[in-house]
Amino acid sequence: MWTYQHQHFIVHQLPVLRDNYIYIIQDRHSPVVCVVDPALAQPVIEACKQHNITPTHILNTHHHWDHTDGNKQLVETYQCAVVGNQADASRIPYIKQAITANSHFSLGHLNIQSLEVNGHTLGHIAFVIDDALFCGDTLFGAGCGRLFEGSFAQMWESLQKLAELDQQTKVYCAHEYTLVNLAFAQSVDADNNHLQQRIDDDKYKRLHNQPTIPSTIGLEVQTNPFLRPLDPTFCLAYSQTHQTKSQPLQVFTSIREARNNF
């Protein structure tokens, strides 16, 4: 477990399963404690005992089992309220507080913005709290989620929305996929000096059993191949070497399809 300090809250990062991360957000100014995407309940229970905190809410980004399977036991143990997208309410277990995407709400002293980020699934949302983004399976370290339900256009729109956040925003995604994503990134963006530096940095972190997450929006814009289509120069160079149109959506689509077969 790793802990990160923000001005108004603390984030505890729990590695579970093969490569998932669960996040526990501890409000500094109230008893509110939010668990983000609990794949499992027991690691959360143990972490909360260690820190002497009690979960009051669960924030679900989307309905997949490896983000929601802990809901039942946590609700039964703590009577916490499950918060999720109203559009996905029928698929999120034990949902109690259904919110609309692209809205603002407060839990304790946490001011939370929900963003609609369709693509990986329909109904997927992300949560922004001050300088922290909890984005589930939409944006990864140097990657993005597979398109199980949404379209390429929807995912590209979602990624653009995240890229517009403050560049210092911490990216708390739900999986440790960064090294394999970086290997793919190098295959399509080999001349990117920022990318090579990130590869060196993140390999060092993993070698020393440290997470590569959180990253930042700024780092992702510089090095994530699925955000590189924001750069017209990259789009033109990519289109010339991969026989595709140079429009950002077409470049993103080509890169996403290539990643599926990497």
C-alpha positions as semicolon CSV with decimal commas, in nm:
position;residue;x (nm);y (nm);z (nm)
1;M;0,000;0,000;0,000
2;W;0,121;0,348;-0,088
3;T;-0,008;0,679;0,045
4;Y;-0,018;1,018;-0,130
5;Q;-0,085;1,355;0,027
6;H;-0,316;1,612;-0,130
7;Q;-0,418;1,942;0,021
8;H;-0,767;1,837;0,127
9;F;-0,744;1,457;0,128
10;I;-0,516;1,156;0,147
11;V;-0,509;0,875;-0,112
12;H;-0,420;0,520;-0,013
13;Q;-0,334;0,297;-0,310
14;L;-0,395;-0,077;-0,269
15;P;-0,260;-0,327;-0,523
16;V;-0,495;-0,625;-0,563
17;L;-0,550;-0,920;-0,796
18;R;-0,290;-0,939;-1,072
19;D;-0,261;-0,570;-1,158
20;N;-0,560;-0,377;-1,016
21;Y;-0,545;-0,072;-0,793
22;I;-0,812;0,021;-0,538
23;Y;-0,799;0,373;-0,398
24;I;-0,917;0,489;-0,057
25;I;-0,972;0,865;-0,038
26;Q;-0,962;1,003;0,315
27;D;-1,112;1,351;0,363
28;R;-0,885;1,555;0,592
29;H;-1,173;1,770;0,721
30;S;-1,458;1,523;0,777
31;P;-1,517;1,152;0,848
32;V;-1,585;1,087;0,478
33;V;-1,383;0,799;0,333
34;C;-1,442;0,696;-0,030
35;V;-1,333;0,364;-0,181
36;V;-1,279;0,380;-0,558
37;D;-1,352;0,068;-0,764
38;P;-1,317;-0,207;-0,501
39;A;-1,239;-0,528;-0,689
40;L;-1,214;-0,700;-0,350
41;A;-1,339;-0,608;-0,004
42;Q;-1,089;-0,773;0,229
43;P;-0,783;-0,563;0,136
44;V;-0,996;-0,251;0,191
45;I;-1,112;-0,375;0,530
46;E;-0,754;-0,448;0,636
47;A;-0,627;-0,110;0,516
48;C;-0,907;0,074;0,694
49;K;-0,825;-0,107;1,019
50;Q;-0,460;-0,010;0,977
51;H;-0,547;0,357;0,932
52;N;-0,838;0,356;1,178
53;I;-1,087;0,484;0,919
54;T;-1,435;0,372;0,814
55;P;-1,558;0,377;0,454
56;T;-1,863;0,596;0,405
57;H;-1,890;0,575;0,025
58;I;-1,788;0,365;-0,274
59;L;-1,719;0,542;-0,604
60;N;-1,763;0,315;-0,905
61;T;-1,633;0,432;-1,243
62;H;-1,804;0,150;-1,434
63;H;-1,973;-0,186;-1,391
64;H;-1,698;-0,442;-1,464
65;W;-1,653;-0,707;-1,196
66;D;-1,293;-0,614;-1,118
67;H;-1,419;-0,271;-1,009
68;T;-1,735;-0,370;-0,824
69;D;-1,698;-0,718;-0,673
70;G;-1,613;-0,571;-0,333
71;N;-1,931;-0,363;-0,317
72;K;-2,148;-0,623;-0,145
73;Q;-1,918;-0,705;0,144
74;L;-1,820;-0,341;0,202
75;V;-2,184;-0,231;0,209
76;E;-2,272;-0,512;0,449
77;T;-1,971;-0,435;0,671
78;Y;-1,986;-0,056;0,682
79;Q;-2,330;0,038;0,543
80;C;-2,148;0,269;0,302
81;A;-2,329;0,425;0,006
82;V;-2,239;0,319;-0,348
83;V;-2,212;0,614;-0,587
84;G;-2,222;0,563;-0,963
85;N;-2,356;0,684;-1,293
86;Q;-2,734;0,688;-1,317
87;A;-2,701;0,569;-1,678
88;D;-2,522;0,255;-1,553
89;A;-2,726;0,203;-1,235
90;S;-2,875;-0,128;-1,348
91;R;-2,527;-0,281;-1,377
92;I;-2,352;-0,142;-1,067
93;P;-2,413;-0,366;-0,764
94;Y;-2,575;-0,206;-0,459
95;I;-2,580;0,142;-0,608
96;K;-2,753;0,388;-0,375
97;Q;-2,656;0,736;-0,492
98;A;-2,701;0,763;-0,867
99;I;-2,542;1,073;-1,015
100;T;-2,546;1,219;-1,363
101;A;-2,231;1,238;-1,571
102;N;-2,066;1,578;-1,617
103;S;-2,197;1,705;-1,285
104;H;-2,063;1,829;-0,951
105;F;-2,145;1,693;-0,605
106;S;-1,996;1,700;-0,258
107;L;-1,919;1,431;-0,003
108;G;-1,805;1,585;0,322
109;H;-1,552;1,848;0,221
110;L;-1,468;1,668;-0,104
111;N;-1,586;1,862;-0,408
112;I;-1,620;1,602;-0,684
113;Q;-1,671;1,644;-1,056
114;S;-1,797;1,348;-1,256
115;L;-1,694;1,327;-1,621
116;E;-1,865;1,117;-1,887
117;V;-1,590;0,909;-2,049
118;N;-1,762;0,653;-2,269
119;G;-1,551;0,414;-2,475
120;H;-1,426;0,128;-2,261
121;T;-1,789;0,086;-2,156
122;L;-2,103;0,291;-2,204
123;G;-2,183;0,470;-1,881
124;H;-1,818;0,490;-1,774
125;I;-1,743;0,799;-1,567
126;A;-1,432;0,948;-1,409
127;F;-1,409;1,143;-1,083
128;V;-1,202;1,461;-1,045
129;I;-1,129;1,581;-0,692
130;D;-0,912;1,893;-0,686
131;D;-0,583;1,787;-0,847
132;A;-0,662;1,414;-0,865
133;L;-0,829;1,215;-1,142
134;F;-0,977;0,869;-1,075
135;C;-1,039;0,742;-1,427
136;G;-1,101;0,368;-1,398
137;D;-1,019;0,201;-1,730
138;T;-1,040;0,502;-1,962
139;L;-0,687;0,638;-1,933
140;F;-0,391;0,424;-1,823
141;G;-0,024;0,495;-1,776
142;A;0,082;0,534;-2,141
143;G;-0,240;0,365;-2,253
144;C;-0,618;0,362;-2,269
145;G;-0,888;0,102;-2,219
146;R;-1,005;-0,144;-2,478
147;L;-1,330;-0,057;-2,652
148;F;-1,576;-0,314;-2,522
149;E;-1,895;-0,111;-2,567
150;G;-1,817;0,234;-2,704
151;S;-1,684;0,360;-3,036
152;F;-1,348;0,498;-3,137
153;A;-1,506;0,843;-3,162
154;Q;-1,646;0,817;-2,810
155;M;-1,313;0,710;-2,662
156;W;-1,125;0,984;-2,846
157;E;-1,374;1,242;-2,718
158;S;-1,330;1,107;-2,364
159;L;-0,950;1,118;-2,383
160;Q;-0,957;1,475;-2,513
161;K;-1,173;1,571;-2,216
162;L;-0,918;1,425;-1,973
163;A;-0,626;1,588;-2,157
164;E;-0,788;1,928;-2,097
165;L;-0,749;1,893;-1,720
166;D;-0,471;2,082;-1,547
167;Q;-0,139;1,931;-1,654
168;Q;-0,035;1,873;-1,291
169;T;-0,346;1,661;-1,221
170;K;-0,249;1,324;-1,075
171;V;-0,381;1,029;-1,276
172;Y;-0,503;0,747;-1,053
173;C;-0,605;0,473;-1,297
174;A;-0,721;0,125;-1,205
175;H;-0,445;-0,098;-1,348
176;E;-0,067;-0,128;-1,356
177;Y;-0,024;-0,172;-1,731
178;T;0,238;0,095;-1,785
179;L;0,547;-0,101;-1,893
180;V;0,374;-0,299;-2,166
181;N;0,198;0,019;-2,277
182;L;0,534;0,195;-2,297
183;A;0,677;-0,085;-2,509
184;F;0,392;-0,032;-2,754
185;A;0,431;0,346;-2,736
186;Q;0,794;0,315;-2,839
187;S;0,688;0,119;-3,146
188;V;0,478;0,412;-3,276
189;D;0,663;0,712;-3,129
190;A;1,029;0,610;-3,123
191;D;1,170;0,961;-3,165
192;N;0,994;1,099;-2,856
193;N;1,263;1,196;-2,603
194;H;1,004;1,241;-2,326
195;L;0,889;0,885;-2,391
196;Q;1,239;0,741;-2,364
197;Q;1,291;0,919;-2,032
198;R;0,961;0,782;-1,903
199;I;1,057;0,429;-2,007
200;D;1,377;0,458;-1,806
201;D;1,199;0,607;-1,504
202;D;0,913;0,358;-1,496
203;K;1,135;0,055;-1,549
204;Y;1,335;0,169;-1,248
205;K;1,017;0,203;-1,041
206;R;0,894;-0,145;-1,127
207;L;1,238;-0,296;-1,070
208;H;1,217;-0,157;-0,715
209;N;0,856;-0,273;-0,664
210;Q;0,715;0,079;-0,686
211;P;0,400;0,171;-0,879
212;T;0,420;0,377;-1,197
213;I;0,082;0,522;-1,098
214;P;-0,009;0,797;-1,031
215;S;0,125;0,972;-1,335
216;T;0,014;1,322;-1,440
217;I;-0,197;1,456;-1,725
218;G;0,107;1,646;-1,850
219;L;0,317;1,331;-1,865
220;E;0,041;1,144;-2,045
221;V;0,003;1,419;-2,304
222;Q;0,377;1,401;-2,372
223;T;0,416;1,023;-2,383
224;N;0,083;0,838;-2,412
225;P;0,037;0,725;-2,775
226;F;-0,340;0,762;-2,744
227;L;-0,304;1,131;-2,657
228;R;-0,027;1,204;-2,905
229;P;-0,286;1,264;-3,182
230;L;-0,347;1,596;-3,004
231;D;-0,019;1,707;-3,169
232;P;-0,068;1,792;-3,541
233;T;0,301;1,729;-3,613
234;F;0,274;1,377;-3,472
235;C;-0,045;1,313;-3,671
236;L;0,120;1,417;-3,996
237;A;0,429;1,203;-3,934
238;Y;0,221;0,903;-3,827
239;S;-0,012;0,929;-4,127
240;Q;0,283;0,933;-4,368
241;T;0,438;0,617;-4,223
242;H;0,114;0,425;-4,163
243;Q;-0,090;0,515;-4,474
244;T;-0,374;0,671;-4,281
245;K;-0,544;1,011;-4,282
246;S;-0,384;1,274;-4,062
247;Q;-0,701;1,375;-3,875
248;P;-0,666;1,305;-3,500
249;L;-0,959;1,059;-3,482
250;Q;-0,822;0,852;-3,771
251;V;-0,475;0,849;-3,618
252;F;-0,615;0,750;-3,277
253;T;-0,823;0,473;-3,438
254;S;-0,519;0,334;-3,619
255;I;-0,311;0,336;-3,300
256;R;-0,587;0,173;-3,094
257;E;-0,629;-0,103;-3,353
258;A;-0,252;-0,158;-3,360
259;R;-0,246;-0,185;-2,981
260;N;-0,511;-0,457;-2,993
261;N;-0,269;-0,673;-3,192
262;F;0,053;-0,580;-3,014
